[in-house]
């Protein structure tokens, strides 16, 4: 079984971006808006700031109290939309109750929507139009698969989970590369049987031990997107590693698999956005 090492690839991507960003007329800039004091969100935002530092990007953080109004947030987004030095705007989710997350995400200019949550960019992703962004988590999974020479074309792909953030865009990216894709969810009958047919199995559910050895085809590529805590409080995914590792051909670890790739792809999107804003050629 080969470990799909997201930590190593993410470090390589960020290093590469740091080298390329040095040659730009100005640093790529990312603005992150954090509302309230959710500790997990704080950790994610700190990680994004450190990633920007590592890549030599400019970053700004707006920490707003949980009681901030929708109007204040919209005014902030409007101001960031107009800034020449800001290439990416990100609202850290989840937001405290009372705020309309959809309206806030929709207010971000599509060409600064580096998370790829705006309907314009989602539409581009689904129709295959250029000019948008690849959403960070599924984009990170694709980059990791490519790094290890795994290509979905002609493969049976099964995605567990149908969220807008992970499951659906993951399925679209696999489909765009000519995989034959099945999306499973909480109402899917015969889940184990469907999973066992997969050459590439991506699990994005959030349930400890959901994917067991008998659900995995011999030699399959298994990608574990989930971030859960086990009974001992240790970080883990959906995959029961003890029974899956002996059967899988490739497996992502948790931590050190998809998580670091998600962070790296945010930097890639911010860099790409800056190239577009600077009128430079994208690779
Ligand atoms: P979500 O919005 O809660 O979606 C979970 C999906 O799993 C839903 O579509 C749900 O089906 C499905 N599901 C629930 N129970 C199931 C079951 N027994 N069998 C099959 N499908 C089932 O979660 P999310 O935001 O997509 O995140 C999924 C996981 O990925 C979480 O653990 C999250 O922490 C993690 N995550 C990791 C990263 C990263 O960077 N590594 C990024 C984002 C998310 P229904 O639609 O029918 O309810």
Short mmCIF file of C-alpha atoms and ligand atoms in Angstrom, two decimals:
data_model
loop_
_atom_site.label_atom_id
_atom_site.label_comp_id
_atom_site.label_asym_id
_atom_site.label_seq_id
_atom_site.Cartn_x
_atom_site.Cartn_y
_atom_site.Cartn_z
CA UNK A 1 0.00 0.00 0.00
CA UNK A 2 1.33 3.39 -1.03
CA UNK A 3 0.65 6.36 1.23
CA UNK A 4 -0.57 9.44 -0.63
CA UNK A 5 1.55 11.96 1.24
CA UNK A 6 -0.37 15.23 1.16
CA UNK A 7 1.91 16.87 3.67
CA UNK A 8 4.97 16.42 1.47
CA UNK A 9 3.22 17.52 -1.73
CA UNK A 10 1.68 20.56 -0.01
CA UNK A 11 5.14 21.62 1.20
CA UNK A 12 6.48 21.24 -2.35
CA UNK A 13 3.60 23.30 -3.81
CA UNK A 14 4.05 26.09 -1.27
CA UNK A 15 7.79 26.15 -1.83
CA UNK A 16 7.24 26.40 -5.56
CA UNK A 17 4.72 29.24 -5.08
CA UNK A 18 7.17 31.11 -2.83
CA UNK A 19 9.78 30.98 -5.60
CA UNK A 20 7.34 32.17 -8.27
CA UNK A 21 5.73 34.89 -6.11
CA UNK A 22 9.12 36.55 -5.65
CA UNK A 23 9.15 37.47 -9.35
CA UNK A 24 5.73 39.14 -9.38
CA UNK A 25 5.41 42.97 -9.46
CA UNK A 26 3.53 42.72 -6.15
CA UNK A 27 2.76 40.01 -3.64
CA UNK A 28 -0.48 38.02 -4.01
CA UNK A 29 -2.88 39.17 -1.28
CA UNK A 30 -5.46 37.21 0.72
CA UNK A 31 -8.04 38.69 3.11
CA UNK A 32 -9.66 36.37 5.65
CA UNK A 33 -12.77 37.30 7.61
CA UNK A 34 -13.33 35.44 10.87
CA UNK A 35 -16.54 36.01 12.82
CA UNK A 36 -16.84 34.95 16.45
CA UNK A 37 -14.49 32.86 18.54
CA UNK A 38 -14.92 29.27 17.34
CA UNK A 39 -11.59 27.62 18.30
CA UNK A 40 -11.48 25.35 15.22
CA UNK A 41 -12.08 28.33 12.91
CA UNK A 42 -9.35 30.27 14.72
CA UNK A 43 -6.94 27.37 14.14
CA UNK A 44 -7.81 27.25 10.41
CA UNK A 45 -7.37 31.02 10.05
CA UNK A 46 -3.99 30.88 11.82
CA UNK A 47 -2.97 28.12 9.41
CA UNK A 48 -3.95 30.29 6.42
CA UNK A 49 -1.88 33.19 7.76
CA UNK A 50 1.15 30.91 8.20
CA UNK A 51 0.68 29.52 4.69
CA UNK A 52 0.63 33.06 3.27
CA UNK A 53 3.85 33.83 5.16
CA UNK A 54 5.48 30.64 3.86
CA UNK A 55 4.53 31.56 0.27
CA UNK A 56 5.59 35.20 0.63
CA UNK A 57 2.00 36.39 0.13
CA UNK A 58 0.40 39.41 1.75
CA UNK A 59 -2.43 38.57 4.15
CA UNK A 60 -4.98 40.50 6.15
CA UNK A 61 -7.22 39.14 8.84
CA UNK A 62 -10.48 40.70 10.01
CA UNK A 63 -11.66 39.29 13.33
CA UNK A 64 -15.22 40.38 13.95
CA UNK A 65 -17.32 39.84 17.08
CA UNK A 66 -20.10 37.21 16.89
CA UNK A 67 -22.65 40.04 17.13
CA UNK A 68 -21.47 41.81 13.97
CA UNK A 69 -24.29 42.68 11.61
CA UNK A 70 -24.81 41.32 8.12
CA UNK A 71 -24.59 44.91 6.81
CA UNK A 72 -21.17 45.50 8.43
CA UNK A 73 -19.84 42.30 6.88
CA UNK A 74 -21.27 43.18 3.48
CA UNK A 75 -19.62 46.62 3.71
CA UNK A 76 -16.28 44.98 4.55
CA UNK A 77 -16.57 42.57 1.62
CA UNK A 78 -17.49 45.47 -0.66
CA UNK A 79 -14.40 47.37 0.42
CA UNK A 80 -12.16 44.30 -0.10
CA UNK A 81 -13.77 43.68 -3.50
CA UNK A 82 -12.49 47.08 -4.61
CA UNK A 83 -8.91 46.70 -3.33
CA UNK A 84 -6.25 46.24 -6.01
CA UNK A 85 -3.83 44.50 -3.61
CA UNK A 86 -6.33 41.85 -2.47
CA UNK A 87 -6.62 38.87 -4.82
CA UNK A 88 -8.60 36.52 -2.62
CA UNK A 89 -11.38 37.06 -0.06
CA UNK A 90 -12.42 34.28 2.26
CA UNK A 91 -15.16 34.17 4.88
CA UNK A 92 -14.30 31.44 7.37
CA UNK A 93 -17.23 29.07 7.85
CA UNK A 94 -19.28 28.20 9.82
CA UNK A 95 -20.69 31.60 10.76
CA UNK A 96 -22.55 32.24 14.01
CA UNK A 97 -26.35 32.00 13.84
CA UNK A 98 -28.24 35.02 12.57
CA UNK A 99 -25.87 35.68 9.67
CA UNK A 100 -26.76 34.75 6.11
CA UNK A 101 -23.65 32.90 4.90
CA UNK A 102 -24.98 32.45 1.37
CA UNK A 103 -25.61 36.17 0.91
CA UNK A 104 -22.11 36.97 2.19
CA UNK A 105 -20.41 34.42 -0.07
CA UNK A 106 -22.44 35.69 -3.02
CA UNK A 107 -21.23 39.23 -2.30
CA UNK A 108 -17.59 38.27 -2.90
CA UNK A 109 -16.45 39.19 -6.41
CA UNK A 110 -16.24 35.93 -8.37
CA UNK A 111 -12.70 36.78 -9.48
CA UNK A 112 -11.63 37.00 -5.81
CA UNK A 113 -13.62 33.94 -4.69
CA UNK A 114 -10.59 31.72 -4.05
CA UNK A 115 -12.70 29.20 -2.07
CA UNK A 116 -14.86 28.68 -5.20
CA UNK A 117 -18.18 29.03 -3.36
CA UNK A 118 -19.75 31.76 -5.55
CA UNK A 119 -22.49 30.43 -7.87
CA UNK A 120 -20.63 31.87 -10.88
CA UNK A 121 -17.55 29.80 -10.09
CA UNK A 122 -19.60 26.75 -9.13
CA UNK A 123 -21.36 27.10 -12.51
CA UNK A 124 -18.03 27.35 -14.31
CA UNK A 125 -16.83 24.23 -12.54
CA UNK A 126 -19.95 22.28 -13.50
CA UNK A 127 -19.97 23.45 -17.12
CA UNK A 128 -16.23 23.19 -17.59
CA UNK A 129 -15.82 26.90 -18.41
CA UNK A 130 -12.44 28.43 -17.79
CA UNK A 131 -11.74 31.50 -15.68
CA UNK A 132 -12.99 30.27 -12.32
CA UNK A 133 -11.22 28.50 -9.48
CA UNK A 134 -10.90 24.85 -8.52
CA UNK A 135 -12.39 24.36 -5.02
CA UNK A 136 -9.61 23.75 -2.52
CA UNK A 137 -10.42 20.35 -1.00
CA UNK A 138 -11.43 18.45 -4.14
CA UNK A 139 -8.75 20.31 -6.10
CA UNK A 140 -6.22 19.16 -3.52
CA UNK A 141 -7.40 15.57 -3.91
CA UNK A 142 -6.94 15.76 -7.70
CA UNK A 143 -3.45 17.25 -7.35
CA UNK A 144 -2.51 14.47 -4.95
CA UNK A 145 -3.84 11.76 -7.29
CA UNK A 146 -1.92 13.26 -10.22
CA UNK A 147 1.28 13.42 -8.20
CA UNK A 148 1.11 9.66 -7.75
CA UNK A 149 0.19 8.99 -11.37
CA UNK A 150 -3.44 8.15 -10.59
CA UNK A 151 -5.78 9.34 -13.37
CA UNK A 152 -9.56 8.85 -13.20
CA UNK A 153 -10.05 8.29 -16.95
CA UNK A 154 -11.77 4.97 -17.50
CA UNK A 155 -11.96 4.28 -13.75
CA UNK A 156 -14.97 3.59 -11.59
CA UNK A 157 -15.07 6.37 -9.00
CA UNK A 158 -17.27 6.46 -5.92
CA UNK A 159 -17.65 9.59 -3.81
CA UNK A 160 -19.19 9.27 -0.36
CA UNK A 161 -20.88 12.54 0.58
CA UNK A 162 -22.77 15.11 -1.50
CA UNK A 163 -22.00 18.41 0.22
CA UNK A 164 -21.50 21.53 -1.88
CA UNK A 165 -18.04 21.99 -0.38
CA UNK A 166 -16.62 18.50 -0.95
CA UNK A 167 -18.79 15.70 -2.36
CA UNK A 168 -20.43 17.39 -5.36
CA UNK A 169 -17.39 19.31 -6.67
CA UNK A 170 -15.23 16.21 -6.07
CA UNK A 171 -17.54 14.21 -8.32
CA UNK A 172 -17.42 16.97 -10.97
CA UNK A 173 -13.62 17.01 -11.03
CA UNK A 174 -13.43 13.21 -11.36
CA UNK A 175 -16.06 13.35 -14.11
CA UNK A 176 -14.17 16.13 -15.92
CA UNK A 177 -11.22 13.75 -16.09
CA UNK A 178 -13.41 11.00 -17.57
CA UNK A 179 -13.99 8.93 -14.47
CA UNK A 180 -17.35 7.14 -14.23
CA UNK A 181 -18.69 8.60 -11.03
CA UNK A 182 -21.26 7.51 -8.46
CA UNK A 183 -22.18 9.84 -5.60
CA UNK A 184 -23.39 8.12 -2.43
CA UNK A 185 -25.03 9.71 0.61
CA UNK A 186 -26.94 8.89 3.77
CA UNK A 187 -29.90 7.48 1.81
CA UNK A 188 -27.86 5.27 -0.51
CA UNK A 189 -28.81 1.59 -0.27
CA UNK A 190 -26.12 -1.11 -0.59
CA UNK A 191 -23.33 1.32 0.20
CA UNK A 192 -20.74 -1.39 0.82
CA UNK A 193 -21.45 -3.03 -2.52
CA UNK A 194 -21.18 0.26 -4.41
CA UNK A 195 -17.91 1.14 -2.68
CA UNK A 196 -16.46 -2.29 -3.41
CA UNK A 197 -16.78 -1.59 -7.16
CA UNK A 198 -14.62 1.54 -6.95
CA UNK A 199 -11.15 1.89 -8.44
CA UNK A 200 -11.05 5.29 -6.76
CA UNK A 201 -13.02 5.72 -3.53
CA UNK A 202 -13.27 9.16 -1.93
CA UNK A 203 -14.89 9.37 1.47
CA UNK A 204 -16.14 12.77 2.69
CA UNK A 205 -18.72 11.93 5.31
CA UNK A 206 -17.42 12.55 8.81
CA UNK A 207 -18.11 9.17 10.46
CA UNK A 208 -15.35 7.28 12.24
CA UNK A 209 -14.87 3.76 10.86
CA UNK A 210 -17.44 4.11 8.05
CA UNK A 211 -15.19 2.62 5.35
CA UNK A 212 -14.05 -0.88 6.23
CA UNK A 213 -11.88 -3.41 4.41
CA UNK A 214 -14.74 -5.36 2.83
CA UNK A 215 -15.97 -2.14 1.16
CA UNK A 216 -12.66 -1.69 -0.65
CA UNK A 217 -11.64 -3.38 -3.88
CA UNK A 218 -8.21 -5.00 -3.87
CA UNK A 219 -5.67 -2.38 -5.04
CA UNK A 220 -8.15 0.55 -4.99
CA UNK A 221 -7.13 4.16 -4.45
CA UNK A 222 -8.75 5.32 -1.20
CA UNK A 223 -8.92 9.00 -0.35
CA UNK A 224 -10.08 9.94 3.13
CA UNK A 225 -11.25 13.56 3.22
CA UNK A 226 -12.92 13.42 6.62
CA UNK A 227 -11.57 14.94 9.80
CA UNK A 228 -13.04 13.28 12.85
CA UNK A 229 -12.00 12.62 16.44
CA UNK A 230 -11.95 9.01 17.62
CA UNK A 231 -13.02 7.85 21.10
CA UNK A 232 -9.55 8.81 22.42
CA UNK A 233 -9.85 12.29 20.88
CA UNK A 234 -7.28 11.51 18.19
CA UNK A 235 -7.72 13.00 14.72
CA UNK A 236 -8.93 10.40 12.20
CA UNK A 237 -10.91 10.07 8.99
CA UNK A 238 -13.78 7.85 7.83
CA UNK A 239 -11.51 4.96 6.93
CA UNK A 240 -10.88 2.04 9.25
CA UNK A 241 -7.15 1.93 8.49
CA UNK A 242 -6.53 -1.48 10.09
CA UNK A 243 -8.88 -3.29 7.70
CA UNK A 244 -8.49 -1.01 4.63
CA UNK A 245 -4.69 -0.66 4.46
CA UNK A 246 -4.07 -4.35 3.66
CA UNK A 247 -6.47 -4.14 0.68
CA UNK A 248 -5.93 -0.63 -0.73
CA UNK A 249 -3.31 0.13 -3.36
CA UNK A 250 -3.08 3.77 -2.22
CA UNK A 251 -4.39 5.49 0.88
CA UNK A 252 -4.29 9.04 2.26
CA UNK A 253 -3.35 9.34 5.93
CA UNK A 254 -5.35 11.46 8.38
CA UNK A 255 -3.73 13.77 9.34
CA UNK A 256 -1.20 14.48 6.59
CA UNK A 257 -3.32 13.65 3.52
CA UNK A 258 -6.09 15.87 2.19
CA UNK A 259 -5.93 18.52 4.95
CA UNK A 260 -2.54 20.01 3.96
CA UNK A 261 -3.52 19.79 0.28
CA UNK A 262 -6.64 21.88 0.93
CA UNK A 263 -4.47 24.59 2.49
CA UNK A 264 -1.96 24.47 -0.35
CA UNK A 265 -4.71 24.81 -2.98
CA UNK A 266 -5.95 27.99 -1.34
CA UNK A 267 -2.48 29.41 -1.93
CA UNK A 268 -2.52 28.18 -5.54
CA UNK A 269 -5.88 29.89 -6.12
CA UNK A 270 -4.67 33.13 -4.54
CA UNK A 271 -1.57 33.05 -6.72
CA UNK A 272 -3.65 32.37 -9.87
CA UNK A 273 -6.01 35.19 -8.98
CA UNK A 274 -3.06 37.58 -8.63
CA UNK A 275 -1.70 36.53 -12.05
CA UNK A 276 -5.08 37.31 -13.61
CA UNK A 277 -5.32 40.67 -11.85
CA UNK A 278 -1.77 41.54 -12.92
CA UNK A 279 -2.57 40.55 -16.51
CA UNK A 280 0.07 37.82 -16.50
CA UNK A 281 -0.06 34.48 -18.25
CA UNK A 282 -1.35 31.53 -16.18
CA UNK A 283 0.61 28.30 -16.34
P1 LIG B 1 -21.34 17.40 5.38
O1 LIG B 1 -21.79 18.67 4.75
O2 LIG B 1 -21.79 17.05 6.75
O3 LIG B 1 -21.70 16.21 4.39
C1 LIG B 1 -21.58 14.88 4.76
C2 LIG B 1 -22.15 14.00 3.67
O4 LIG B 1 -22.02 12.65 4.10
C3 LIG B 1 -23.62 14.24 3.38
O5 LIG B 1 -23.82 14.31 1.99
C4 LIG B 1 -24.32 13.03 3.99
O6 LIG B 1 -25.45 12.59 3.28
C5 LIG B 1 -23.25 11.97 3.85
N1 LIG B 1 -23.44 10.89 4.80
C6 LIG B 1 -23.78 10.95 6.11
N2 LIG B 1 -23.85 9.72 6.64
C7 LIG B 1 -23.57 8.86 5.65
C8 LIG B 1 -23.49 7.45 5.57
N3 LIG B 1 -23.69 6.68 6.65
N4 LIG B 1 -23.18 6.90 4.39
C9 LIG B 1 -22.93 7.65 3.30
N5 LIG B 1 -22.99 9.00 3.31
C10 LIG B 1 -23.31 9.59 4.47
O7 LIG B 1 -19.74 17.36 5.46
P2 LIG B 1 -18.61 18.03 4.52
O8 LIG B 1 -18.51 19.47 4.81
O9 LIG B 1 -18.78 17.56 3.12
O10 LIG B 1 -17.35 17.30 5.15
C11 LIG B 1 -17.22 15.91 5.16
C12 LIG B 1 -16.03 15.53 5.98
O11 LIG B 1 -14.86 16.07 5.38
C13 LIG B 1 -16.04 16.06 7.41
O12 LIG B 1 -15.40 15.12 8.24
C14 LIG B 1 -15.20 17.30 7.32
O13 LIG B 1 -14.58 17.64 8.55
C15 LIG B 1 -14.18 16.89 6.30
N6 LIG B 1 -13.55 17.98 5.55
C16 LIG B 1 -12.21 17.92 5.43
C17 LIG B 1 -11.57 18.88 4.70
C18 LIG B 1 -10.08 18.78 4.56
O14 LIG B 1 -9.46 19.73 4.17
N7 LIG B 1 -9.51 17.63 4.84
C19 LIG B 1 -12.28 19.92 4.10
C20 LIG B 1 -13.66 19.93 4.23
C21 LIG B 1 -14.31 18.94 4.95
P3 LIG B 1 -26.83 13.45 3.19
O15 LIG B 1 -26.54 14.52 2.17
O16 LIG B 1 -27.82 12.46 2.74
O17 LIG B 1 -27.07 14.02 4.55
#
